[in-house]
């Protein structure tokens, strides 16, 4: 089966969040189960230079005034074929893939990702660039949402799967963009790509794709409710038979405590003592007091309301007063960034806050912390809690989405033993006081070294690889192709 995997970001070339990690790891896992895959990505600034010998395949007339060059190379560190859309006026810019350096969204994002979506469809019909054509196109999030629409516009034989990584980000734009993007006027309606008077990339993906996938079984159910559906719950209920939730995995070669190049020492489930050395090195690096038995809480996250990290600020004082340490890496809402920076000033040597994105530091926090804090109000899948499991850094999570599917809570038995299925602690509800109680429970277990080692061992023995997920995707693809 030939598969075109279309994404707006991919690790290690360009990353703003979990989509990049998924895009970097899932195609490799799918290749290992026998698929013939090409990946399609815009050539943002600096990407060509990171790739080995990009070869010009030719060009495509995407819109009447936009002709893009298409280059073929491989994803660094792999043999995966990577196609890059080279159009400097749209992609060769300072800033991130979606936002300019001042944090606002690029005003021409509809055109930038309209081009990505349309190129994917153009590569799925006979073209002058290559004889390879996909049987199936796997689209990811709103940035690729118009691809299933263009596939139908071109009468392509290729089927489409549209993956929802986060329904909160929808790509809704002024209706006038539909002319610029050559979308049919008659499809600008509820039974089409229209969403409350806007052109919606997400709506197009949800409406026109042959099958819908999301990144955890629980999230697939949640998005059919008013609380988590963000206005799409009716359409998702209507398409429930076409919707499947497949839990993400992680790249267990990139995230491996036994070989991680970003760590000063290595450890594994049968030899956990070196984890203490990683913790000590992290404390020194970030200017924390080198206290070995102080529970070290870790956060690697966007600092937003969705992630529930305002709740941590509310309840962290009693934990710090009791001797805990806290390390935070992330960026997001300016007010929340400032609150965490203020916390660091209030507790010098006990709280370390790094604003921004730092991949090596994220590895050291995931490995060096004792407890990973992830109280998200909603979480389609989440990957950091799986990194925590892999590194024996016990996750404390909310009972939602992929957190509920990947972290198994439990309570201590009368005999003082933990359940053999327990891998972390799960909040009963999303409330600051519940977060405090759950973290105190984790710290209580931490104080009992025998129980803590049992919990770490059970967490590290969880299968968080992509192999199981890849088999589920292969099954989904076969079902789509058989219809």
Short mmCIF file of C-alpha atoms in Angstrom, two decimals:
data_model
loop_
_atom_site.label_atom_id
_atom_site.label_comp_id
_atom_site.label_asym_id
_atom_site.label_seq_id
_atom_site.Cartn_x
_atom_site.Cartn_y
_atom_site.Cartn_z
CA UNK A 1 0.00 0.00 0.00
CA UNK A 2 1.36 3.41 -0.98
CA UNK A 3 0.73 6.13 1.62
CA UNK A 4 1.29 9.89 1.41
CA UNK A 5 1.67 11.32 4.93
CA UNK A 6 0.94 15.06 4.95
CA UNK A 7 2.01 17.21 7.90
CA UNK A 8 2.85 20.80 8.81
CA UNK A 9 5.68 19.85 11.20
CA UNK A 10 7.98 16.91 11.78
CA UNK A 11 10.76 16.03 14.23
CA UNK A 12 13.70 16.62 13.91
CA UNK A 13 13.22 19.33 11.27
CA UNK A 14 10.50 21.59 12.72
CA UNK A 15 8.58 21.19 15.97
CA UNK A 16 6.03 23.16 17.99
CA UNK A 17 4.39 20.22 19.76
CA UNK A 18 3.31 16.59 19.72
CA UNK A 19 2.28 16.58 16.04
CA UNK A 20 5.96 16.82 15.09
CA UNK A 21 6.87 13.83 17.27
CA UNK A 22 4.02 11.77 15.80
CA UNK A 23 4.94 12.75 12.24
CA UNK A 24 8.54 11.75 12.84
CA UNK A 25 7.79 8.39 14.45
CA UNK A 26 4.56 7.00 12.98
CA UNK A 27 5.71 6.80 9.32
CA UNK A 28 8.81 4.86 10.42
CA UNK A 29 6.63 2.40 12.35
CA UNK A 30 4.28 2.06 9.37
CA UNK A 31 7.21 1.33 7.08
CA UNK A 32 8.21 -1.51 9.40
CA UNK A 33 4.78 -3.13 8.89
CA UNK A 34 5.17 -3.03 5.11
CA UNK A 35 3.80 0.31 3.83
CA UNK A 36 5.44 2.31 1.04
CA UNK A 37 5.45 5.85 2.41
CA UNK A 38 6.29 9.38 1.30
CA UNK A 39 6.01 12.38 3.64
CA UNK A 40 5.00 15.86 2.45
CA UNK A 41 6.09 19.03 4.32
CA UNK A 42 6.51 22.75 3.52
CA UNK A 43 10.17 23.82 3.13
CA UNK A 44 10.29 26.32 5.98
CA UNK A 45 13.43 28.41 6.47
CA UNK A 46 16.52 26.31 7.10
CA UNK A 47 14.93 22.94 6.37
CA UNK A 48 16.65 22.34 3.02
CA UNK A 49 20.03 22.85 4.69
CA UNK A 50 19.20 20.19 7.30
CA UNK A 51 18.42 17.57 4.65
CA UNK A 52 20.82 15.42 2.63
CA UNK A 53 21.14 16.41 -1.04
CA UNK A 54 17.55 17.51 -1.85
CA UNK A 55 16.77 16.68 -5.48
CA UNK A 56 14.43 18.82 -7.57
CA UNK A 57 11.60 16.68 -8.96
CA UNK A 58 9.95 19.53 -10.85
CA UNK A 59 7.27 22.12 -10.22
CA UNK A 60 3.49 22.28 -9.82
CA UNK A 61 1.14 25.11 -10.78
CA UNK A 62 -0.86 25.12 -7.56
CA UNK A 63 -2.83 28.33 -8.09
CA UNK A 64 -2.81 30.68 -11.09
CA UNK A 65 -0.06 32.83 -9.52
CA UNK A 66 1.74 30.20 -7.43
CA UNK A 67 4.09 27.64 -8.93
CA UNK A 68 6.00 25.56 -6.36
CA UNK A 69 9.16 23.53 -6.73
CA UNK A 70 9.00 20.05 -5.20
CA UNK A 71 12.19 18.53 -3.83
CA UNK A 72 12.79 14.95 -2.73
CA UNK A 73 15.15 13.96 0.07
CA UNK A 74 15.02 11.76 3.18
CA UNK A 75 14.02 12.61 6.73
CA UNK A 76 17.31 13.07 8.64
CA UNK A 77 18.35 9.96 10.52
CA UNK A 78 16.02 7.73 8.46
CA UNK A 79 15.51 6.35 4.97
CA UNK A 80 11.99 7.79 4.80
CA UNK A 81 11.32 9.67 1.53
CA UNK A 82 10.50 13.31 2.25
CA UNK A 83 8.94 15.70 -0.26
CA UNK A 84 9.45 19.43 0.38
CA UNK A 85 7.31 22.23 -1.06
CA UNK A 86 9.70 25.05 -1.91
CA UNK A 87 8.02 28.44 -2.27
CA UNK A 88 10.07 31.04 -0.40
CA UNK A 89 7.42 33.78 -0.46
CA UNK A 90 5.20 31.57 1.72
CA UNK A 91 7.61 29.50 3.80
CA UNK A 92 11.08 31.09 3.99
CA UNK A 93 10.45 33.36 7.00
CA UNK A 94 11.60 34.15 10.51
CA UNK A 95 9.42 32.76 13.29
CA UNK A 96 7.55 29.48 13.60
CA UNK A 97 5.48 27.51 11.11
CA UNK A 98 2.24 29.22 12.16
CA UNK A 99 3.27 32.43 13.94
CA UNK A 100 5.54 35.38 13.15
CA UNK A 101 8.24 36.34 15.68
CA UNK A 102 5.82 38.62 17.57
CA UNK A 103 3.62 35.55 18.24
CA UNK A 104 0.66 36.56 16.06
CA UNK A 105 -0.52 34.15 13.38
CA UNK A 106 0.66 34.72 9.83
CA UNK A 107 -2.15 36.53 8.02
CA UNK A 108 -1.70 34.37 4.92
CA UNK A 109 -1.90 31.03 6.78
CA UNK A 110 -4.97 30.06 4.70
CA UNK A 111 -2.82 30.33 1.56
CA UNK A 112 0.27 28.73 3.13
CA UNK A 113 -1.67 25.63 4.22
CA UNK A 114 -4.03 25.74 1.28
CA UNK A 115 -0.91 25.18 -0.85
CA UNK A 116 0.16 22.27 1.36
CA UNK A 117 -3.30 20.71 1.09
CA UNK A 118 -3.57 21.18 -2.66
CA UNK A 119 -0.07 19.90 -3.43
CA UNK A 120 -0.96 16.72 -1.51
CA UNK A 121 -3.97 16.24 -3.79
CA UNK A 122 -1.98 17.06 -6.94
CA UNK A 123 0.55 14.39 -6.04
CA UNK A 124 -2.35 11.93 -5.71
CA UNK A 125 -3.37 12.13 -9.38
CA UNK A 126 -1.19 11.50 -12.45
CA UNK A 127 1.50 14.22 -12.55
CA UNK A 128 4.80 15.03 -14.24
CA UNK A 129 6.94 14.74 -11.10
CA UNK A 130 6.93 11.01 -10.35
CA UNK A 131 5.12 7.81 -11.27
CA UNK A 132 4.58 7.02 -7.56
CA UNK A 133 1.02 7.86 -6.53
CA UNK A 134 -0.56 7.09 -3.16
CA UNK A 135 -3.42 4.69 -2.63
CA UNK A 136 -4.20 6.60 0.55
CA UNK A 137 -3.43 10.09 1.93
CA UNK A 138 -3.06 10.52 5.70
CA UNK A 139 -3.78 14.15 6.67
CA UNK A 140 -2.97 15.66 10.07
CA UNK A 141 -4.83 18.51 11.78
CA UNK A 142 -6.39 21.62 10.28
CA UNK A 143 -3.32 22.60 8.25
CA UNK A 144 -4.06 19.66 5.91
CA UNK A 145 -7.84 19.80 6.23
CA UNK A 146 -8.52 20.90 2.64
CA UNK A 147 -6.67 17.88 1.22
CA UNK A 148 -9.72 15.53 1.29
CA UNK A 149 -11.74 18.29 -0.41
CA UNK A 150 -9.16 18.78 -3.18
CA UNK A 151 -8.90 14.99 -3.66
CA UNK A 152 -12.60 14.96 -4.48
CA UNK A 153 -12.25 18.07 -6.63
CA UNK A 154 -9.59 16.26 -8.69
CA UNK A 155 -11.55 12.96 -8.73
CA UNK A 156 -8.50 11.23 -7.26
CA UNK A 157 -8.72 7.49 -6.71
CA UNK A 158 -6.78 7.91 -3.46
CA UNK A 159 -8.68 7.50 -0.20
CA UNK A 160 -8.11 9.85 2.73
CA UNK A 161 -7.74 9.55 6.50
CA UNK A 162 -7.90 12.75 8.55
CA UNK A 163 -6.26 12.70 11.99
CA UNK A 164 -7.45 15.08 14.70
CA UNK A 165 -4.56 15.88 17.03
CA UNK A 166 -6.34 18.76 18.78
CA UNK A 167 -9.87 19.85 17.85
CA UNK A 168 -9.38 23.21 19.61
CA UNK A 169 -7.18 24.43 16.73
CA UNK A 170 -9.50 24.63 13.73
CA UNK A 171 -8.12 26.86 10.98
CA UNK A 172 -11.24 29.03 10.64
CA UNK A 173 -10.81 31.98 8.26
CA UNK A 174 -12.79 34.70 6.51
CA UNK A 175 -15.12 33.32 3.87
CA UNK A 176 -13.46 35.43 1.15
CA UNK A 177 -10.49 33.02 1.14
CA UNK A 178 -12.59 30.40 -0.67
CA UNK A 179 -12.11 32.14 -4.03
CA UNK A 180 -8.34 32.45 -3.56
CA UNK A 181 -8.18 28.74 -2.71
CA UNK A 182 -10.38 27.69 -5.67
CA UNK A 183 -13.05 26.15 -3.44
CA UNK A 184 -16.50 25.70 -4.97
CA UNK A 185 -19.08 28.28 -3.91
CA UNK A 186 -21.78 25.62 -3.70
CA UNK A 187 -19.82 23.72 -1.03
CA UNK A 188 -19.79 26.75 1.26
CA UNK A 189 -22.63 25.41 3.38
CA UNK A 190 -23.11 23.26 6.51
CA UNK A 191 -22.91 20.14 4.31
CA UNK A 192 -19.46 21.28 3.21
CA UNK A 193 -16.55 23.35 4.46
CA UNK A 194 -18.57 26.23 5.98
CA UNK A 195 -18.53 26.64 9.76
CA UNK A 196 -20.55 29.47 11.32
CA UNK A 197 -19.96 31.72 8.31
CA UNK A 198 -16.25 30.94 8.07
CA UNK A 199 -14.16 28.79 5.78
CA UNK A 200 -12.94 26.03 8.12
CA UNK A 201 -10.00 23.78 7.26
CA UNK A 202 -10.92 21.49 10.17
CA UNK A 203 -14.54 21.23 8.98
CA UNK A 204 -13.37 20.30 5.47
CA UNK A 205 -11.22 17.50 6.87
CA UNK A 206 -13.99 16.20 9.13
CA UNK A 207 -16.61 16.37 6.39
CA UNK A 208 -14.78 15.14 3.27
CA UNK A 209 -12.25 12.55 4.54
CA UNK A 210 -13.11 8.89 3.99
CA UNK A 211 -12.19 8.07 7.60
CA UNK A 212 -11.42 10.04 10.74
CA UNK A 213 -8.87 9.16 13.37
CA UNK A 214 -7.87 10.74 16.62
CA UNK A 215 -5.02 10.11 18.97
CA UNK A 216 -6.66 8.17 21.81
CA UNK A 217 -9.82 6.08 22.29
CA UNK A 218 -11.11 8.27 25.13
CA UNK A 219 -10.65 11.48 23.11
CA UNK A 220 -12.63 9.91 20.24
CA UNK A 221 -15.57 9.63 22.64
CA UNK A 222 -15.01 13.03 24.30
CA UNK A 223 -15.09 15.03 21.05
CA UNK A 224 -18.61 13.80 20.39
CA UNK A 225 -19.79 15.77 23.46
CA UNK A 226 -20.55 19.46 23.80
CA UNK A 227 -17.79 19.90 26.40
CA UNK A 228 -14.97 18.76 24.12
CA UNK A 229 -16.48 19.04 20.62
CA UNK A 230 -15.80 22.76 20.04
CA UNK A 231 -18.89 23.03 17.85
CA UNK A 232 -18.13 19.90 15.80
CA UNK A 233 -19.80 17.38 18.13
CA UNK A 234 -22.88 17.04 15.90
CA UNK A 235 -20.83 16.25 12.79
CA UNK A 236 -18.63 13.86 14.77
CA UNK A 237 -21.68 12.05 16.18
CA UNK A 238 -22.99 11.78 12.60
CA UNK A 239 -19.65 10.30 11.49
CA UNK A 240 -19.14 8.13 14.58
CA UNK A 241 -18.96 4.98 12.42
CA UNK A 242 -16.03 6.51 10.50
CA UNK A 243 -14.17 7.70 13.62
CA UNK A 244 -11.54 5.65 15.43
CA UNK A 245 -9.28 6.50 18.37
CA UNK A 246 -5.76 5.06 18.22
CA UNK A 247 -3.44 5.87 21.10
CA UNK A 248 -0.18 7.48 20.03
CA UNK A 249 3.12 5.86 20.81
CA UNK A 250 6.52 7.44 21.27
CA UNK A 251 9.83 6.95 19.51
CA UNK A 252 11.49 4.57 21.96
CA UNK A 253 14.89 5.03 20.28
CA UNK A 254 14.87 8.81 20.69
CA UNK A 255 13.39 8.47 24.19
CA UNK A 256 15.51 5.77 25.81
CA UNK A 257 17.06 6.32 29.27
CA UNK A 258 19.70 3.68 28.48
CA UNK A 259 21.13 5.57 25.47
CA UNK A 260 19.76 9.16 25.55
CA UNK A 261 22.65 11.39 24.35
CA UNK A 262 21.30 14.39 26.29
CA UNK A 263 21.82 12.69 29.67
CA UNK A 264 25.00 12.74 31.76
CA UNK A 265 24.33 9.17 32.99
CA UNK A 266 22.18 6.33 31.72
CA UNK A 267 19.80 3.96 33.46
CA UNK A 268 17.23 1.27 32.78
CA UNK A 269 14.53 -0.59 34.61
CA UNK A 270 16.92 -3.18 36.09
CA UNK A 271 19.49 -0.54 37.07
CA UNK A 272 17.67 2.53 38.35
CA UNK A 273 20.38 3.92 40.63
CA UNK A 274 21.87 6.13 37.89
CA UNK A 275 18.58 8.05 37.67
CA UNK A 276 19.70 9.76 40.88
CA UNK A 277 22.86 10.95 39.09
CA UNK A 278 20.72 12.47 36.32
CA UNK A 279 18.62 14.24 38.96
CA UNK A 280 21.70 15.63 40.67
CA UNK A 281 23.12 16.89 37.37
CA UNK A 282 19.79 18.57 36.57
CA UNK A 283 19.74 20.26 39.97
CA UNK A 284 23.25 21.63 39.38
CA UNK A 285 22.42 22.73 35.82
CA UNK A 286 19.34 24.68 36.92
CA UNK A 287 20.70 26.10 40.16
CA UNK A 288 18.54 23.99 42.49
CA UNK A 289 19.78 22.92 45.91
CA UNK A 290 21.43 19.49 45.48
CA UNK A 291 19.14 17.69 47.93
CA UNK A 292 18.84 14.05 46.87
CA UNK A 293 15.69 13.15 48.81
CA UNK A 294 13.70 16.29 47.91
CA UNK A 295 10.88 15.22 45.57
CA UNK A 296 11.54 16.97 42.24
CA UNK A 297 8.37 17.88 40.32
CA UNK A 298 8.77 18.36 36.57
CA UNK A 299 6.71 20.25 33.98
CA UNK A 300 7.45 20.31 30.24
CA UNK A 301 4.48 21.90 28.53
CA UNK A 302 2.80 24.76 26.80
CA UNK A 303 1.86 27.12 29.62
CA UNK A 304 -1.85 27.43 28.84
CA UNK A 305 -5.27 27.06 30.43
CA UNK A 306 -5.78 23.80 28.49
CA UNK A 307 -2.77 22.26 30.21
CA UNK A 308 -4.20 23.09 33.67
CA UNK A 309 -0.93 24.62 34.84
CA UNK A 310 -2.71 27.59 36.41
CA UNK A 311 -3.97 25.03 38.97
CA UNK A 312 -0.40 24.08 39.86
CA UNK A 313 0.45 27.72 40.64
CA UNK A 314 -2.58 27.88 42.96
CA UNK A 315 -1.54 24.90 45.09
CA UNK A 316 2.24 24.71 44.84
CA UNK A 317 3.11 26.79 47.97
CA UNK A 318 2.38 24.03 50.54
CA UNK A 319 4.38 21.55 48.43
CA UNK A 320 7.39 23.87 48.24
CA UNK A 321 7.08 24.72 51.93
CA UNK A 322 7.21 20.97 52.64
CA UNK A 323 10.53 20.72 50.76
CA UNK A 324 9.59 19.83 47.18
CA UNK A 325 11.47 21.28 44.23
CA UNK A 326 9.92 22.31 40.90
CA UNK A 327 11.41 22.57 37.42
CA UNK A 328 9.38 24.06 34.55
CA UNK A 329 10.15 24.25 30.83
CA UNK A 330 7.67 25.79 28.41
CA UNK A 331 6.08 28.88 26.95
CA UNK A 332 2.56 30.08 26.31
CA UNK A 333 0.25 32.64 27.86
CA UNK A 334 2.42 35.64 28.91
CA UNK A 335 0.57 36.06 32.23
CA UNK A 336 1.23 32.42 33.17
CA UNK A 337 4.87 32.65 32.10
CA UNK A 338 5.23 35.63 34.44
CA UNK A 339 3.55 33.79 37.32
CA UNK A 340 6.06 30.96 37.06
CA UNK A 341 9.00 33.38 36.80
CA UNK A 342 7.72 35.15 39.93
CA UNK A 343 7.50 31.77 41.69
CA UNK A 344 11.17 31.17 40.87
CA UNK A 345 12.07 34.53 42.49
CA UNK A 346 10.05 33.63 45.59
CA UNK A 347 11.73 30.23 46.00
CA UNK A 348 15.37 30.59 44.90
CA UNK A 349 17.20 27.28 44.75
CA UNK A 350 13.88 25.44 44.89
CA UNK A 351 12.11 26.46 41.65
CA UNK A 352 13.74 26.65 38.20
CA UNK A 353 11.78 28.04 35.24
CA UNK A 354 12.98 28.11 31.63
CA UNK A 355 10.71 29.93 29.18
CA UNK A 356 10.96 28.63 25.62
CA UNK A 357 11.61 25.40 23.75
CA UNK A 358 14.72 23.34 24.51
CA UNK A 359 14.76 19.73 23.33
CA UNK A 360 17.92 18.62 25.23
CA UNK A 361 16.64 20.15 28.48
CA UNK A 362 13.25 18.50 28.01
CA UNK A 363 15.01 15.10 27.94
CA UNK A 364 16.96 15.93 31.11
CA UNK A 365 13.82 17.04 32.94
CA UNK A 366 11.90 13.94 31.86
CA UNK A 367 14.78 11.78 33.12
CA UNK A 368 15.84 13.74 36.20
CA UNK A 369 12.50 14.64 37.78
CA UNK A 370 10.79 12.24 40.19
CA UNK A 371 7.17 13.21 39.44
CA UNK A 372 5.80 14.62 36.18
CA UNK A 373 2.82 16.99 36.55
CA UNK A 374 0.23 17.04 33.72
CA UNK A 375 -3.22 18.20 34.97
CA UNK A 376 -4.66 19.01 31.50
CA UNK A 377 -8.29 20.09 31.28
CA UNK A 378 -8.38 18.15 28.02
CA UNK A 379 -5.63 16.20 26.30
CA UNK A 380 -6.22 14.47 22.95
CA UNK A 381 -3.32 12.14 23.65
CA UNK A 382 -0.30 13.74 25.25
CA UNK A 383 3.18 12.33 24.83
CA UNK A 384 5.01 13.70 27.85
CA UNK A 385 3.24 11.35 30.25
CA UNK A 386 4.56 8.47 28.10
CA UNK A 387 8.08 9.92 28.22
CA UNK A 388 7.59 9.98 32.00
CA UNK A 389 6.60 6.30 32.05
CA UNK A 390 9.60 5.42 29.89
CA UNK A 391 12.01 7.26 32.22
CA UNK A 392 10.51 6.14 35.53
CA UNK A 393 9.33 9.69 36.23
CA UNK A 394 5.89 9.02 37.67
CA UNK A 395 3.09 10.94 35.93
CA UNK A 396 0.36 12.71 37.90
CA UNK A 397 -2.37 13.34 35.32
CA UNK A 398 -5.97 14.39 34.80
CA UNK A 399 -8.57 11.77 33.94
CA UNK A 400 -9.07 12.83 30.33
CA UNK A 401 -8.24 11.81 26.75
CA UNK A 402 -4.99 9.99 26.17
CA UNK A 403 -3.91 10.58 29.77
CA UNK A 404 -6.71 8.28 30.93
CA UNK A 405 -5.75 5.72 28.28
CA UNK A 406 -2.02 5.62 29.01
CA UNK A 407 -1.62 6.11 32.77
CA UNK A 408 -3.19 3.60 35.15
CA UNK A 409 -3.90 4.81 38.66
CA UNK A 410 -4.72 2.85 41.78
CA UNK A 411 -4.77 2.98 45.56
CA UNK A 412 -2.62 1.28 48.14
CA UNK A 413 -4.01 -1.97 49.51
CA UNK A 414 -4.52 -2.72 53.21
CA UNK A 415 -1.27 -4.68 53.05
CA UNK A 416 0.59 -1.51 52.05
CA UNK A 417 1.23 -2.78 48.52
CA UNK A 418 0.47 -0.96 45.29
CA UNK A 419 -1.61 -2.62 42.55
CA UNK A 420 0.56 -4.41 39.97
CA UNK A 421 -1.25 -2.47 37.22
CA UNK A 422 -0.52 0.98 38.68
CA UNK A 423 1.81 3.20 36.62
CA UNK A 424 0.97 6.69 37.91
CA UNK A 425 -1.62 8.77 39.74
CA UNK A 426 -4.85 9.98 38.15
CA UNK A 427 -6.83 12.94 39.47
CA UNK A 428 -10.48 12.20 40.32
CA UNK A 429 -11.57 15.58 38.90
CA UNK A 430 -10.01 18.74 37.51
CA UNK A 431 -9.81 20.97 40.55
CA UNK A 432 -6.79 22.61 42.23
CA UNK A 433 -7.50 20.93 45.57
CA UNK A 434 -7.67 17.54 43.84
CA UNK A 435 -4.32 18.20 42.16
CA UNK A 436 -2.82 19.03 45.57
CA UNK A 437 -4.18 15.84 47.18
CA UNK A 438 -3.01 13.69 44.24
CA UNK A 439 0.49 15.17 44.32
CA UNK A 440 0.64 14.63 48.09
CA UNK A 441 -0.31 10.98 47.50
CA UNK A 442 2.54 10.68 44.99
CA UNK A 443 4.97 12.25 47.46
CA UNK A 444 3.79 9.84 50.17
CA UNK A 445 4.60 6.89 47.91
CA UNK A 446 7.93 8.52 47.00
CA UNK A 447 8.86 8.58 50.70
CA UNK A 448 8.62 4.76 50.76
CA UNK A 449 11.56 3.68 48.62
CA UNK A 450 10.29 0.10 48.16
CA UNK A 451 6.87 1.25 46.92
CA UNK A 452 8.42 3.94 44.75
CA UNK A 453 10.77 1.48 43.05
CA UNK A 454 7.82 -0.85 42.42
CA UNK A 455 5.87 2.01 40.81
CA UNK A 456 8.85 3.09 38.70
CA UNK A 457 9.43 -0.48 37.53
CA UNK A 458 5.78 -0.95 36.55
CA UNK A 459 5.79 2.40 34.70
CA UNK A 460 8.97 1.61 32.77
CA UNK A 461 7.66 -1.81 31.72
CA UNK A 462 4.65 -0.30 29.92
CA UNK A 463 4.66 -0.69 26.13
CA UNK A 464 4.63 2.91 24.86
CA UNK A 465 6.16 2.14 21.45
CA UNK A 466 4.54 2.83 18.08
CA UNK A 467 4.49 -0.85 17.11
CA UNK A 468 1.02 -1.61 18.51
CA UNK A 469 -0.40 1.67 17.21
CA UNK A 470 1.06 1.07 13.75
CA UNK A 471 -0.84 -2.23 13.53
CA UNK A 472 -4.06 -0.40 14.43
CA UNK A 473 -3.40 2.18 11.70
CA UNK A 474 -2.67 -0.56 9.17
CA UNK A 475 -6.02 -2.14 10.05
CA UNK A 476 -7.75 1.23 9.62
CA UNK A 477 -6.11 1.78 6.23
CA UNK A 478 -7.16 -1.66 5.03
CA UNK A 479 -10.74 -0.98 6.10
CA UNK A 480 -10.77 2.33 4.23
CA UNK A 481 -9.30 0.77 1.10
CA UNK A 482 -11.84 -2.06 1.12
CA UNK A 483 -14.90 0.24 1.04
#
